[in-house]
Amino acid sequence: MRSTNILKLMMSLMGLAMVMALGINRAEAARGSDYSFSATEMFSGETMDLEALTAEAPLVFHIFSPECPHCQRHMPYVKNLYGKLDGKAVNFLMYSVDSSERETQRFMDSRSLSMPVVIDGDGQFSELYKRDGWPTTVVLGKGGKLIGTCDTNGPSYVDEVVELVAKAQKDYFN
């Protein structure tokens, strides 16, 4: 019996080592997780609910922190992406972590950003999606299914997210 437990432990550790060696991150490993949420949008006061946001179109969900230097440098690409997306064919929501509503408002105002934003002050929800830190963009399809994540910083970011959106849209048009 003891050797069976040791064998199970060794197999589990080998599986974990393989996952780590293959570079599979938490977001990819957690694809079957429940990503549901309901939060109040900062500007409109509207309730943002994952089920409603993914019922008719994919959701592009950008996780950032106003205090994060990488997030600050990345924001022009996010703004470009937001302008490029068809608001009727895809939903877009920014998720501010580790900052208060006031700090987030200041950040948005200083960059003339008018995208919908919800606040996650303690960062608990974002842990479900986070790859290697912020900023991270998540694309969710029908029923909140995780289509993919993108943490690319730079000009290719917009194209990568648009590809994920196109992949997600297949679920809505088939």
mmCIF file of N, CA and C in Angstrom, residues 96-100 119-127:
data_model
loop_
_atom_site.group_PDB
_atom_site.id
_atom_site.type_symbol
_atom_site.label_atom_id
_atom_site.label_comp_id
_atom_site.label_asym_id
_atom_site.label_seq_id
_atom_site.Cartn_x
_atom_site.Cartn_y
_atom_site.Cartn_z
ATOM 1 N N SER A 96 -9.243 46.479 -13.762
ATOM 2 C CA SER A 96 -8.175 47.133 -13.017
ATOM 3 C C SER A 96 -7.933 46.391 -11.707
ATOM 4 N N VAL A 97 -6.693 45.985 -11.493
ATOM 5 C CA VAL A 97 -6.334 45.257 -10.275
ATOM 6 C C VAL A 97 -5.340 46.064 -9.453
ATOM 7 N N ASP A 98 -5.298 45.772 -8.175
ATOM 8 C CA ASP A 98 -4.328 46.375 -7.253
ATOM 9 C C ASP A 98 -4.426 47.889 -7.146
ATOM 10 N N SER A 99 -5.549 48.477 -7.515
ATOM 11 C CA SER A 99 -5.709 49.931 -7.438
ATOM 12 C C SER A 99 -7.142 50.277 -7.074
ATOM 13 N N SER A 100 -7.293 51.422 -6.482
ATOM 14 C CA SER A 100 -8.626 51.894 -6.109
ATOM 15 C C SER A 100 -9.346 52.461 -7.330
ATOM 16 N N ILE A 119 -13.323 47.175 -11.351
ATOM 17 C CA ILE A 119 -12.215 47.211 -10.394
ATOM 18 C C ILE A 119 -12.123 45.876 -9.661
ATOM 19 N N ASP A 120 -10.897 45.385 -9.495
ATOM 20 C CA ASP A 120 -10.623 44.195 -8.688
ATOM 21 C C ASP A 120 -9.497 44.566 -7.739
ATOM 22 N N GLY A 121 -9.828 45.304 -6.708
ATOM 23 C CA GLY A 121 -8.831 45.855 -5.802
ATOM 24 C C GLY A 121 -7.868 44.858 -5.208
ATOM 25 N N ASP A 122 -8.326 43.636 -4.885
ATOM 26 C CA ASP A 122 -7.426 42.672 -4.260
ATOM 27 C C ASP A 122 -6.807 41.702 -5.259
ATOM 28 N N GLY A 123 -7.205 41.766 -6.514
ATOM 29 C CA GLY A 123 -6.593 40.940 -7.545
ATOM 30 C C GLY A 123 -6.977 39.474 -7.525
ATOM 31 N N GLN A 124 -7.961 39.083 -6.708
ATOM 32 C CA GLN A 124 -8.310 37.669 -6.606
ATOM 33 C C GLN A 124 -8.842 37.103 -7.919
ATOM 34 N N PHE A 125 -9.741 37.844 -8.571
ATOM 35 C CA PHE A 125 -10.310 37.316 -9.804
ATOM 36 C C PHE A 125 -9.256 37.183 -10.888
ATOM 37 N N SER A 126 -8.387 38.158 -10.981
ATOM 38 C CA SER A 126 -7.401 38.147 -12.059
ATOM 39 C C SER A 126 -6.446 36.964 -11.955
ATOM 40 N N GLU A 127 -6.287 36.390 -10.771
ATOM 41 C CA GLU A 127 -5.418 35.225 -10.612
ATOM 42 C C GLU A 127 -5.874 34.069 -11.496
#
